[in-house]
Amino acid sequence: MSNMTSDARPEGLDAVSAYIKQNEESFLARLMDYVRHPSISAQNKGIREVCQLLVTMLDRLGMEAEAIETTGHPMVLGRRGDDPDRPTVLFYGHYDVQPPEPYEEWVSPPFEPTIRDGRIYARGVGDNKGQHFAQLLALESWLAVHGDLPCNVIFLLEGEEEVGSPHIAEFVKTHRDRLKADLVVTSDGPLHISGRPIIVFGVRGMVSFDLEVRTASRDTHSGNFGGVMPNAIWTLVHLLATMKTADGRITIDGLHDAIVSPTKAELAAVANLPDSVDDVMQDLSLSRLDAPADRPFADRLMFHPTLTINGLHGGYGGPGSKAVLPCEAIAKCDIRLVEAMTPEDVLDKVEKHVALHAPEVRVVRRAGMLPSKTQMDSPYAKALIAAVRDARGEDPLLYPALGGSLPDYVFTKILETPAFVVPYANADEANHAPNENLKIECFYSGIQVGAAMIARLGQMRVPRYGANA
Ligand SMILES: [Zn+2]
């Protein structure tokens, strides 16, 4: 078994790369056709049609392809290659898109793809159709030039990512045997703001909860009952003050117990990232960063949990004043989780804390998502880094984690497979917003990176995951 990643350009890649160049225009035309089809999961518009379209596309690539029902929208699953001596890569993407509203803010209609200034404007072109379509075209190009792929490939395209992936965990558990892979690669999200490529190894998890309190049967006069009736908002404010200090320490007992400290490799990767503090401060007109003041910028987003009050509601907020003593208050909160915190354990600890400090407050448990982490010294990471270098002539920035949350845990924790995000879109892709766009050059370089990834993976000789099982 050899996991070495040589510096030599993989055999066969140059010919594929040239083929991609020769076919750029027709690839672009086909992407325009693809994004013309709406597939809005939140409104159940066009989902079945696009799902079928994808099955046909995968089928034409010689894949065993099918749409698999879930209790929500179907998954598209395709597979090609069964060589036990080569790695199996699972490409994950999603074919659903965000609702396009408000229509009036689109310069050109969301489902009439239009090219302006080197960008394609259409809903879903960046998030995520243009990115998984680039992946498909990379495979198509390999097949056109060489007749076969350098490694085994599984495609998994979800139809519910934009509504929070409610069924993917169940799907992955049910179809575990068909998803056995050595690594998972997701191409979604943006490149670095500078245009530099990135590879992401993990994400923070999250969990939401409400704190609700009722101190009396009705609101009252703040004079007639002030000093007698407890104020529901003060009750929550005092409780919240016991959960986090002004200098930025979360003081929920035991909350930090499960946390796995960052590895040396992760700290080294973070030290290599460009410093974006000034950009962020300028963008948001910040005069300071959140406490603690001395925490390095990337550490804040990658290696620490947060406790966020999303909203605090109660009493009167209208014009003028109203001398009311409110009997009800609610705080909506979320906690971002780092490895190896879990939503259940965190909620248990929140409940314990609340029971101790403000037993009259009720905790309403809401949805959560586990964090995910892939080791930075994974041999597959070396192959992906080399692939990005092959295709783009520059090294990717390596992100141990994203501050936000994606359901990568279904791969790393349920399938126990290393998972990487290798984004292709421009940083200003305006996904989820009007005028979503993808730079044409990003689409083309995405196809090139896709081809280089399977080439680099094909150089590795490792026992297939399935062969180990
Ligand atoms: Zn999205």
mmCIF file of C-alpha atoms in Angstrom, residues 38-48 72-74 94-101 103 111 123 127 129 158-167 432:
data_model
loop_
_atom_site.group_PDB
_atom_site.id
_atom_site.type_symbol
_atom_site.label_atom_id
_atom_site.label_comp_id
_atom_site.label_asym_id
_atom_site.label_seq_id
_atom_site.Cartn_x
_atom_site.Cartn_y
_atom_site.Cartn_z
ATOM 1 C CA PRO A 38 -36.165 25.277 -11.245
ATOM 2 C CA SER A 39 -35.823 22.839 -8.333
ATOM 3 C CA ILE A 40 -36.990 24.758 -5.292
ATOM 4 C CA SER A 41 -37.149 22.361 -2.368
ATOM 5 C CA ALA A 42 -38.917 24.739 0.023
ATOM 6 C CA GLN A 43 -41.778 25.139 -2.462
ATOM 7 C CA ASN A 44 -41.583 21.635 -3.968
ATOM 8 C CA LYS A 45 -41.236 23.138 -7.460
ATOM 9 C CA GLY A 46 -39.506 21.153 -10.182
ATOM 10 C CA ILE A 47 -37.783 18.745 -7.795
ATOM 11 C CA ARG A 48 -38.940 15.538 -9.514
ATOM 12 C CA GLY A 72 -38.910 13.901 1.729
ATOM 13 C CA HIS A 73 -37.443 14.644 -1.711
ATOM 14 C CA PRO A 74 -35.534 11.852 -3.476
ATOM 15 C CA HIS A 94 -27.379 19.069 -3.907
ATOM 16 C CA TYR A 95 -29.736 19.661 -6.808
ATOM 17 C CA ASP A 96 -32.269 21.756 -4.922
ATOM 18 C CA VAL A 97 -32.060 25.545 -4.858
ATOM 19 C CA GLN A 98 -33.213 28.359 -2.613
ATOM 20 C CA PRO A 99 -36.470 30.169 -3.412
ATOM 21 C CA PRO A 100 -35.656 33.056 -5.774
ATOM 22 C CA GLU A 101 -37.847 35.690 -4.089
ATOM 23 C CA TYR A 103 -38.122 38.491 -8.023
ATOM 24 C CA PHE A 111 -34.506 30.779 -14.226
ATOM 25 C CA ARG A 123 -30.689 30.730 -9.193
ATOM 26 C CA ASP A 127 -25.248 26.812 -4.985
ATOM 27 C CA LYS A 129 -25.722 23.136 -9.702
ATOM 28 C CA GLU A 158 -29.531 15.599 -2.378
ATOM 29 C CA GLY A 159 -32.826 17.407 -2.993
ATOM 30 C CA GLU A 160 -33.271 18.905 0.469
ATOM 31 C CA GLU A 161 -30.006 20.619 1.373
ATOM 32 C CA GLU A 162 -31.558 24.059 1.202
ATOM 33 C CA VAL A 163 -34.219 23.066 3.719
ATOM 34 C CA GLY A 164 -31.710 21.720 6.231
ATOM 35 C CA SER A 165 -31.103 18.136 4.997
ATOM 36 C CA PRO A 166 -33.809 16.653 7.241
ATOM 37 C CA HIS A 167 -33.517 13.127 5.825
ATOM 38 C CA HIS A 432 -29.426 32.529 -1.318
#
